[in-house]
Every structure is written in C-alpha cells, then in structure tokens.
C-alpha cells in the first residue's frame, strides 16, 4: 500500500502543493493542549514545519475550527516555549483544522477519509494521544477506510496494559503500518538531560572507567511529581504509577544509565540487552513498596475502592558482569513534596569518608552536581564534603537552545529519525519484567500503603534504602 503511494507521489509534479498532516486522536485532551500543540507552535516559529503541513485535531466536542483555534490560543500563551505572539500564532493557526468525530465508531473513518481527500492530504502522521484501550479501535477504523494512505503512527505510552495485550496490539498495528512506521513515543527520551547521560558517562575520564560495580555503590532514579491525578482519572485509575511511569520512562532511563557502551552496535541494542538482564524479582517485600496518596479516592471519577498505586519505590538488580551486586532504586509518585527528577550515582566510600555523589538533574532545573571530599582548612587533617554544581538551565542561552521533549520528538518523527523512540523489543523486555513484578505483588501479602500529600511517599519505602534527594 505504501509502496504504491510512494511511487505515485514521486511521479507527481508540484509535490510541494501536496499536503501532509498530523491527525491527533485526542485533539482536545490535556496532552494535546499542553504539549503537542505548543511543540508544533515552536517548530512553526523555528521554520521547521513544511508550508503545507496541517494539524488536524479530532474530538467528540461540538467545536468549529475557529473555536478550537481560540482554545488553542489560550493554552499557547501559557505553554509554548517560544513567546506567544499574536501575528505568529495567527499564521500558525492557518495550519489547524478541527474535525468532529466519534473515534469509537468504525463508520466515522469513512468521513475522515473523505475529508482527507477533499483537502488533498496525502502524507499522514497519526498521533494516538488517547488511552491505550482505544488503540485497537482506531487502528481498525483506519485500516478499513484509510488504508491507501502513506502513513506513520506515533503512539503514546503505556503501550498496552501487559505483555499479552501489547503483543496483540503490536501485531494489529504492524499489519497496517509496518514496524518501521510505528513510533513509540516516550517523552523522557526527548529530555535534554536524559540525552546528556551518555555524554557525562562516556566523555569524561573521571567517570568512564569507574562506571561499574567496583566503584559504584548504588544508583537512585527519582521522578517526583507534586501534581495529582488531575483530569486524567479515567486513564490513570486503570494504569497506576507502575504502568504510567516505571514500565516506560524510568526503565528507559535506567537502561541508558546502565547499558554497556555502544561500540559499533547501536544504543538500542545495548539498552535491550540491559533490559533483558534485569533480575526477576522473587521476594516482593524486599524490592517493592507501592502507595496511594491520602485523598486519591475522593478525586473526581476515581473508584472509591480503588487500589491503584500513585507511588512506586523499587529496588532493581542487574544480572551482568558490570553491575553484579549494585542495587538500582527507582522511585516515582504523585502529590509528593516536590517536583524533581534526578539520577543519583553514589560511589563507594574510600577510607571511611562520605561517599561521592554524582547527580544528573533532569528537571525542573537541569544540571550536574558532584559531591566529593576535601581537606577542611585548618591545622587538623579533617575531611569536609564539598560540591560543584553546574546549573545548565540557569544560563539563558542554554534554556533558549533547549527544545521541549515533545518538540524534539515530533520533529524526529517528521524527518523519519527513529533513534529517540522506544523500540518494540525493548517494550517487550520491560513488560516481561513488570508483569512478573505485578503478578508477584498480587500473590504476596504486600500492602498498598497510604501517604500524606506533600510528603515524600510512604515511610515504608525507607526499608528499601536511604533515599537521597534534597541536597542543599
Ligand atoms: C506522563 C505520565 O507520561 O509523564 C504522567 O502519563 C506524568 O502521569 C508525566 O505526570 C510526567 O512527565 P514530566 O515530563 O512532567 O516528568
């Protein structure tokens, strides 16, 4: 199907008049307003969108395109990285079209295809910005009525609800799109400091040779959020922190921190090897603490009996030569005391002095912090801990040059660069690990602990390790 279209297109004259478009399923959702449309506004400002590129927001609401543009305008004022300017926005808005549709009805896709034809849209990116439970319905609708289109698809995480369901979904998608046209988006991979991990690890003599069990005591990866479930109850209550954050974002981060140096082999292969070497958890109590914030059950649209976790703390061990015996701790939660994501590498202590720490700060501020030991000035030979703190995002020029994660990733997809997207075999390896863990959790007598809003999670998480977070 795609081959045909490509041949056709290449023989067309005036190719530049052919429209390409991104169609967003979930066009009036939070993700679209907060992240996708601002990212595309920024790309527009930077001149990185084709002239004939259209943005089609799909939704059930009774909006006209004009209504949709006005709503988008307001969000843009708060959420775009590039300053909102009326004239620029008005230019950008010419790309936007709202299309009212019930995406759960297969017959509606026939109307959608007619609309594409009327608008001479020949190249497509479909963005599934909806709950995973909708992915199949959308794919079936597209397959039935839009199968001649030249198309790529971007899919949000979590991909599926478990390995079995993800596998079914993948085969359905692959039948229609082909593996190479499926882009699994994980916006953590588009974050500046996640991209920086390998540079720090590999381009410094002070870290490169000691990135292993002989010198590293443990690693902590924290993604703390101060917000709660907000308007996403329907999705979140079925998912929980493990599937929302750990199965995708945090295991991806872990795989970059811990993988072997990609020499010749691509990074994705090393990440995959690492994910496959995660040791299956046998004893849940020693490795996992899950919690729910007080007040979660009263949130709108949350089941009042819900056992969904809004917090996860866990210990992961890696079964390979480099990391034998080194624990990796992961922690994430909503309604915590702070919004802060960081990776802390704790080195082994020498001569009983405090352990050196390397902290890669992911957000809200971006930077690198190193804590080490030096002699305390004076006549005694006492040791004091000193630090060096490189705040990357404190420098205006750095902030200006740092694209938002979604901006980076959307552009990568537009130009066909797949490096920054998760790969299907990585998703399989992650699900394998998480499915086993959640099954063990269900079988065990482990409790779902509660924690106060504004705290750092249930105190039981301290049985896994001493968490290091707020360094002055
Ligand atoms: C999303 C999750 O993928 O990541 C959300 O679905 C979470 O629940 C968000 O809030 C966190 O992203 P960030 O970029 O704010 O760390």
mmCIF file of N, CA and C in Angstrom, residues 192-193 195-197 199-200 204 206-207 340-343 357-372 386-399 401-402 471-472:
data_model
loop_
_atom_site.group_PDB
_atom_site.id
_atom_site.type_symbol
_atom_site.label_atom_id
_atom_site.label_comp_id
_atom_site.label_asym_id
_atom_site.label_seq_id
_atom_site.Cartn_x
_atom_site.Cartn_y
_atom_site.Cartn_z
ATOM 1 N N UNK A 192 16.380 16.946 27.612
ATOM 2 C CA UNK A 192 17.779 17.327 27.395
ATOM 3 C C UNK A 192 18.744 16.523 28.275
ATOM 4 N N UNK A 193 18.433 16.395 29.547
ATOM 5 C CA UNK A 193 19.402 15.771 30.444
ATOM 6 C C UNK A 193 19.418 14.244 30.325
ATOM 7 N N UNK A 195 19.260 12.938 27.376
ATOM 8 C CA UNK A 195 20.179 12.867 26.238
ATOM 9 C C UNK A 195 21.626 13.074 26.679
ATOM 10 N N UNK A 196 21.775 13.727 27.806
ATOM 11 C CA UNK A 196 23.119 14.084 28.284
ATOM 12 C C UNK A 196 23.790 12.940 29.065
ATOM 13 N N UNK A 197 23.001 11.954 29.473
ATOM 14 C CA UNK A 197 23.550 10.909 30.354
ATOM 15 C C UNK A 197 24.795 10.268 29.725
ATOM 16 N N UNK A 199 26.785 11.372 27.418
ATOM 17 C CA UNK A 199 27.936 12.289 27.304
ATOM 18 C C UNK A 199 28.691 12.345 28.613
ATOM 19 N N UNK A 200 27.930 12.455 29.697
ATOM 20 C CA UNK A 200 28.595 12.545 31.002
ATOM 21 C C UNK A 200 29.332 11.235 31.301
ATOM 22 N N UNK A 204 34.079 11.526 29.875
ATOM 23 C CA UNK A 204 34.869 12.024 30.994
ATOM 24 C C UNK A 204 35.715 10.910 31.579
ATOM 25 N N UNK A 206 37.013 10.870 34.302
ATOM 26 C CA UNK A 206 36.709 10.665 35.719
ATOM 27 C C UNK A 206 35.503 9.744 35.937
ATOM 28 N N UNK A 207 34.682 9.511 34.928
ATOM 29 C CA UNK A 207 33.547 8.592 35.107
ATOM 30 C C UNK A 207 33.654 7.329 34.264
ATOM 31 N N UNK A 340 10.583 16.998 41.154
ATOM 32 C CA UNK A 340 12.017 16.912 40.927
ATOM 33 C C UNK A 340 12.367 15.546 40.352
ATOM 34 N N UNK A 341 13.096 15.566 39.259
ATOM 35 C CA UNK A 341 13.563 14.292 38.698
ATOM 36 C C UNK A 341 15.070 14.335 38.624
ATOM 37 N N UNK A 342 15.677 13.280 39.100
ATOM 38 C CA UNK A 342 17.130 13.240 39.058
ATOM 39 C C UNK A 342 17.669 11.829 39.162
ATOM 40 N N UNK A 343 18.903 11.708 38.727
ATOM 41 C CA UNK A 343 19.598 10.418 38.821
ATOM 42 C C UNK A 343 20.767 10.633 39.770
ATOM 43 N N UNK A 357 29.052 11.682 45.341
ATOM 44 C CA UNK A 357 27.766 11.587 44.629
ATOM 45 C C UNK A 357 27.848 12.355 43.325
ATOM 46 N N UNK A 358 27.326 11.739 42.299
ATOM 47 C CA UNK A 358 27.132 12.463 41.035
ATOM 48 C C UNK A 358 25.625 12.549 40.832
ATOM 49 N N UNK A 359 25.146 13.758 40.641
ATOM 50 C CA UNK A 359 23.698 13.901 40.449
ATOM 51 C C UNK A 359 23.431 14.531 39.087
ATOM 52 N N UNK A 360 22.672 13.813 38.285
ATOM 53 C CA UNK A 360 22.243 14.379 36.997
ATOM 54 C C UNK A 360 20.834 14.902 37.227
ATOM 55 N N UNK A 361 20.714 16.215 37.158
ATOM 56 C CA UNK A 361 19.407 16.824 37.449
ATOM 57 C C UNK A 361 18.631 16.950 36.150
ATOM 58 N N UNK A 362 17.492 16.314 36.133
ATOM 59 C CA UNK A 362 16.705 16.268 34.890
ATOM 60 C C UNK A 362 15.694 17.409 34.820
ATOM 61 N N UNK A 363 15.008 17.639 35.934
ATOM 62 C CA UNK A 363 14.031 18.725 35.998
ATOM 63 C C UNK A 363 13.606 18.963 37.434
ATOM 64 N N UNK A 364 13.108 20.129 37.790
ATOM 65 C CA UNK A 364 12.848 21.274 36.911
ATOM 66 C C UNK A 364 14.153 21.956 36.490
ATOM 67 N N UNK A 365 15.171 21.985 37.374
ATOM 68 C CA UNK A 365 16.398 22.578 36.859
ATOM 69 C C UNK A 365 17.241 21.462 36.261
ATOM 70 N N UNK A 366 18.033 21.845 35.276
ATOM 71 C CA UNK A 366 18.859 20.866 34.573
ATOM 72 C C UNK A 366 20.299 21.148 34.920
ATOM 73 N N UNK A 367 21.027 20.108 35.251
ATOM 74 C CA UNK A 367 22.426 20.358 35.556
ATOM 75 C C UNK A 367 23.117 19.136 36.111
ATOM 76 N N UNK A 368 24.340 19.347 36.560
ATOM 77 C CA UNK A 368 25.150 18.249 37.079
ATOM 78 C C UNK A 368 25.799 18.699 38.381
ATOM 79 N N UNK A 369 25.676 17.854 39.361
ATOM 80 C CA UNK A 369 26.141 18.191 40.698
ATOM 81 C C UNK A 369 27.094 17.092 41.139
ATOM 82 N N UNK A 370 28.222 17.497 41.698
ATOM 83 C CA UNK A 370 29.187 16.497 42.148
ATOM 84 C C UNK A 370 29.574 16.806 43.581
ATOM 85 N N UNK A 371 29.454 15.802 44.407
ATOM 86 C CA UNK A 371 29.820 15.988 45.809
ATOM 87 C C UNK A 371 31.038 15.113 46.100
ATOM 88 N N UNK A 372 32.085 15.716 46.671
ATOM 89 C CA UNK A 372 33.297 14.938 46.943
ATOM 90 C C UNK A 372 33.942 15.426 48.230
ATOM 91 N N UNK A 386 32.574 18.731 49.902
ATOM 92 C CA UNK A 386 32.427 19.948 49.096
ATOM 93 C C UNK A 386 31.681 19.575 47.821
ATOM 94 N N UNK A 387 31.210 20.584 47.119
ATOM 95 C CA UNK A 387 30.452 20.227 45.918
ATOM 96 C C UNK A 387 30.711 21.190 44.773
ATOM 97 N N UNK A 388 30.454 20.719 43.589
ATOM 98 C CA UNK A 388 30.472 21.548 42.390
ATOM 99 C C UNK A 388 29.098 21.398 41.763
ATOM 100 N N UNK A 389 28.524 22.511 41.409
ATOM 101 C CA UNK A 389 27.146 22.486 40.953
ATOM 102 C C UNK A 389 27.057 23.216 39.620
ATOM 103 N N UNK A 390 26.878 22.474 38.558
ATOM 104 C CA UNK A 390 26.739 23.112 37.242
ATOM 105 C C UNK A 390 25.256 23.205 36.922
ATOM 106 N N UNK A 391 24.743 24.417 36.933
ATOM 107 C CA UNK A 391 23.320 24.582 36.625
ATOM 108 C C UNK A 391 23.188 24.955 35.152
ATOM 109 N N UNK A 392 22.866 23.976 34.367
ATOM 110 C CA UNK A 392 22.772 24.200 32.915
ATOM 111 C C UNK A 392 21.624 25.138 32.564
ATOM 112 N N UNK A 393 20.487 24.916 33.220
ATOM 113 C CA UNK A 393 19.314 25.710 32.844
ATOM 114 C C UNK A 393 19.315 27.101 33.467
ATOM 115 N N UNK A 394 20.310 27.418 34.302
ATOM 116 C CA UNK A 394 20.380 28.786 34.846
ATOM 117 C C UNK A 394 20.879 29.752 33.765
ATOM 118 N N UNK A 395 21.472 29.198 32.717
ATOM 119 C CA UNK A 395 22.037 30.067 31.679
ATOM 120 C C UNK A 395 20.986 30.286 30.589
ATOM 121 N N UNK A 396 20.645 31.537 30.368
ATOM 122 C CA UNK A 396 19.561 31.877 29.449
ATOM 123 C C UNK A 396 19.751 31.227 28.074
ATOM 124 N N UNK A 397 20.978 31.319 27.574
ATOM 125 C CA UNK A 397 21.237 30.792 26.233
ATOM 126 C C UNK A 397 20.937 29.279 26.177
ATOM 127 N N UNK A 398 21.287 28.584 27.248
ATOM 128 C CA UNK A 398 21.001 27.144 27.274
ATOM 129 C C UNK A 398 19.499 26.892 27.254
ATOM 130 N N UNK A 399 18.791 27.685 28.042
ATOM 131 C CA UNK A 399 17.331 27.497 28.082
ATOM 132 C C UNK A 399 16.736 27.743 26.695
ATOM 133 N N UNK A 401 18.118 27.389 23.892
ATOM 134 C CA UNK A 401 18.502 26.393 22.884
ATOM 135 C C UNK A 401 18.011 24.992 23.203
ATOM 136 N N UNK A 402 17.290 24.855 24.290
ATOM 137 C CA UNK A 402 16.843 23.510 24.675
ATOM 138 C C UNK A 402 15.408 23.292 24.217
ATOM 139 N N UNK A 471 19.560 17.918 48.241
ATOM 140 C CA UNK A 471 20.849 18.373 48.736
ATOM 141 C C UNK A 471 20.820 19.885 48.731
ATOM 142 N N UNK A 472 21.342 20.474 49.778
ATOM 143 C CA UNK A 472 21.302 21.924 49.790
ATOM 144 C C UNK A 472 22.257 22.465 48.727
#
